[in-house]
Every structure is written in C-alpha cells, then in structure tokens.
mmCIF file of C-alpha atoms in Angstrom:
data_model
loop_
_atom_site.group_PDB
_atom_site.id
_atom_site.type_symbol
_atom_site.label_atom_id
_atom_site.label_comp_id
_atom_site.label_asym_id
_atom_site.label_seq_id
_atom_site.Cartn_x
_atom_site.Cartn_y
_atom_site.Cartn_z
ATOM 1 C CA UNK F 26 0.000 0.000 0.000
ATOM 2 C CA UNK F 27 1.347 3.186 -1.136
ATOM 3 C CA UNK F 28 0.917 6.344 1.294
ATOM 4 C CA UNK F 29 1.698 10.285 0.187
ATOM 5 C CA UNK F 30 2.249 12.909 1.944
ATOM 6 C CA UNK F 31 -0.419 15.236 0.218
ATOM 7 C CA UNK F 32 -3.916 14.322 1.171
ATOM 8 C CA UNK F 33 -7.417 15.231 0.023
ATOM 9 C CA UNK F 34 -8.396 18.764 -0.272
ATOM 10 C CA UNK F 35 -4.971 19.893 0.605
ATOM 11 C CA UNK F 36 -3.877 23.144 -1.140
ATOM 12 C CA UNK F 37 -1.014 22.848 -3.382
ATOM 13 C CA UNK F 38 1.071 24.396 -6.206
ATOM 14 C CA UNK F 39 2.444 22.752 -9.770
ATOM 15 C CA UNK F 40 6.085 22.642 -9.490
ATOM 16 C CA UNK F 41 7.163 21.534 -13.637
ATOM 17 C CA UNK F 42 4.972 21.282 -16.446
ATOM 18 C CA UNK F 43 2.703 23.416 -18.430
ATOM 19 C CA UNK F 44 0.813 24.502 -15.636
ATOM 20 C CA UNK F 45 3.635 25.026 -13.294
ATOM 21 C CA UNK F 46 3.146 28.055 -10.757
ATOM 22 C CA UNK F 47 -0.709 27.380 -10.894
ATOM 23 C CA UNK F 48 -2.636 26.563 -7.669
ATOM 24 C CA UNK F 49 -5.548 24.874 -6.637
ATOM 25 C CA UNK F 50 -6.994 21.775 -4.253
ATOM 26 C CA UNK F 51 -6.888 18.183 -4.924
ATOM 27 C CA UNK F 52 -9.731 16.755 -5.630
ATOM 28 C CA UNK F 53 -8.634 13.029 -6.304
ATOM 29 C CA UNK F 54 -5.678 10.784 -5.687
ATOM 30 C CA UNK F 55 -4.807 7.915 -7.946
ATOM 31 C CA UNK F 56 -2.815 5.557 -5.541
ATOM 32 C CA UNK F 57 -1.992 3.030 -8.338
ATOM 33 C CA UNK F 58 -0.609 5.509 -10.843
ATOM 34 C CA UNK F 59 0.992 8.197 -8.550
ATOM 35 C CA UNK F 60 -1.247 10.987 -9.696
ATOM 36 C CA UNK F 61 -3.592 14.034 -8.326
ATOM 37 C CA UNK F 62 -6.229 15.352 -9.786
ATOM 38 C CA UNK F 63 -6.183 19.107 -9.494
ATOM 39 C CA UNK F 64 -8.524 21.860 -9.514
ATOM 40 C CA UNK F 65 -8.205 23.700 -12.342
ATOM 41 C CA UNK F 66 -5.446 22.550 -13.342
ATOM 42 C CA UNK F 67 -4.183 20.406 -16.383
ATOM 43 C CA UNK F 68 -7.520 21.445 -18.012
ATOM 44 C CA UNK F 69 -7.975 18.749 -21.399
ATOM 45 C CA UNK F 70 -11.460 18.898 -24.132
ATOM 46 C CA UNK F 71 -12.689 15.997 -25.113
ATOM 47 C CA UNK F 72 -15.288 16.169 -27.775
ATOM 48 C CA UNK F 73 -19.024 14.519 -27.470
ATOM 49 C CA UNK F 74 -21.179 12.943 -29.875
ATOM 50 C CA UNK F 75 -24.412 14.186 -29.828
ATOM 51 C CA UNK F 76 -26.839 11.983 -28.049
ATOM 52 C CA UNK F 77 -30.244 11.330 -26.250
ATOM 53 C CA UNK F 78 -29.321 12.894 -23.592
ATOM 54 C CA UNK F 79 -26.907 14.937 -25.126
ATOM 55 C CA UNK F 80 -28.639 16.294 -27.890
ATOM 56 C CA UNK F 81 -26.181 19.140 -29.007
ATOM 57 C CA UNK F 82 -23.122 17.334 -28.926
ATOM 58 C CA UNK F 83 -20.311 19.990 -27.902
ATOM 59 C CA UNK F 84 -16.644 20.390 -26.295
ATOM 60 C CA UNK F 85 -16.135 18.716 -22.464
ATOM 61 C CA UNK F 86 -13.198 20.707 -20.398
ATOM 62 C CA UNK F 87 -11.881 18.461 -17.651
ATOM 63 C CA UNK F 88 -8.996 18.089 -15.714
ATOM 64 C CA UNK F 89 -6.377 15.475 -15.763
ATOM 65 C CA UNK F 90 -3.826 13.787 -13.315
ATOM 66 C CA UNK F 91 -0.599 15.043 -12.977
ATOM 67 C CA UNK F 92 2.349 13.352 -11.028
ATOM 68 C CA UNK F 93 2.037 13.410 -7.234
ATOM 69 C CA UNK F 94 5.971 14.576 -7.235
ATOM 70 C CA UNK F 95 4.657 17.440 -9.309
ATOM 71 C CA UNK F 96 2.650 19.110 -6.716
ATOM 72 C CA UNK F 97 4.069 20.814 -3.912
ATOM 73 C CA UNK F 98 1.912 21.555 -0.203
ATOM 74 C CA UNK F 99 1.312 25.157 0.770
ATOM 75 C CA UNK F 100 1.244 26.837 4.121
ATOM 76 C CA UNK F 101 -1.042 29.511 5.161
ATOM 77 C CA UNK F 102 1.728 32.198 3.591
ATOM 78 C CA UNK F 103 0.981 30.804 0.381
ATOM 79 C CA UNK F 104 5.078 29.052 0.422
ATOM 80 C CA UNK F 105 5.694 25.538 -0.368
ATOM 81 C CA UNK F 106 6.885 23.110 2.248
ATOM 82 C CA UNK F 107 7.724 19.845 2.266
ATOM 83 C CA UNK F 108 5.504 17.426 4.555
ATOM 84 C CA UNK F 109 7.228 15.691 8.207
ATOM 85 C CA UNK F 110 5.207 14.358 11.296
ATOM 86 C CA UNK F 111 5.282 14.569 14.481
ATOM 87 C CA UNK F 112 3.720 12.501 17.669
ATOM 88 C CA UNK F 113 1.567 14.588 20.218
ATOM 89 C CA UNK F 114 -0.507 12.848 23.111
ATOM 90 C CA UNK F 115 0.016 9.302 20.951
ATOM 91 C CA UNK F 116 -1.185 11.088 17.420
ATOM 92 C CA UNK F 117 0.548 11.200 14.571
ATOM 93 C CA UNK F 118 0.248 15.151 13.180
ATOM 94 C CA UNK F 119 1.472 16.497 9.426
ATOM 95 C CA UNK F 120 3.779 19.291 10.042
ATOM 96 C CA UNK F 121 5.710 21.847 7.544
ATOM 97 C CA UNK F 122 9.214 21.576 7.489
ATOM 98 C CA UNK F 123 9.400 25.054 6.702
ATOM 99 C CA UNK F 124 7.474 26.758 9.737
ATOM 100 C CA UNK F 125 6.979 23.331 12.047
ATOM 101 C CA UNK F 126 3.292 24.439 12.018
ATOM 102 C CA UNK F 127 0.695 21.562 11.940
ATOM 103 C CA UNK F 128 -0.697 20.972 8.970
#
C-alpha cells in the first residue's frame, strides 16, 4: 500500500509542467498511478457525440492527473513546504518543514 504525503483537499502548487506556478486543491488521488487530480489545473477537451441525452453534442473541459511529485503543499503564507510528522498525546500530526506548524 502506497501512502503520500499530500492528502485530500490539501492546497497545493504545480512545481514543472505546463501549468507550473498554478494553484488549486486536490480533488482526487490515484494511488496506483501516482497521480492528483487538481482543480483547475491540467484542463484537457474531449469532444461529445451528440446523443439522447446529449442532444447538441459539444466540447467537455476536464482536468487530468498530474504526477504526485509534481505538486508541492502550501502553508497559510501561500510558500511551499515539504511534509514531516510529528507525535503529540500518541497522534501522529502532518507538520511543515518550513514553519513546524501543523498541517
């Protein structure tokens, strides 16, 4: 079982790519390919086919996965960190490694 270090709805920035710089929340993980699915960002059209209940047919924008190493987390300054724990009272918290603030 893989784990990451960036979680649902975390905030985080594009680090390489076309869309690097760009921010937005994650909205899915894909444990078995390494990916994230991003809002907003790696934006793709697919085309429809006109159907029943589709009648007109038209141009789909979606987003698609990008690599988890890809994305980097982002603290309340809007800076990216990297991700460490910690144990407090017998829990295990997410920290930044930049401002040792839990995450």
């Amino acid at each position: 079982m893989k784990k990451f270090k960036i979680k649902l709805n975390d905030h985080v920035r594009v680090l390489a790519g076309e869309d690097k710089g760009k921010e937005g929340k994650v909205i899915k993980i894909l444990k078995d390919k390494d990916r994230v699915l991003v809002e907003g960002v790696n934006m793709v059209s697919k085309h429809k086919k006109p159907s029943a209940n589709n009648p007109q047919g038209g141009i789909d924008k979606s987003e698609a996965p990008i690599h988890i190493s890809n994305v980097s987390l982002l603290t309340k300054d809007n800076k990216t960190t990297r991700v460490g724990y910690k144990y407090e009272d017998g829990k295990k918290l997410r920290i930044s490694k930049k401002t040792k603030e839990v995450i």
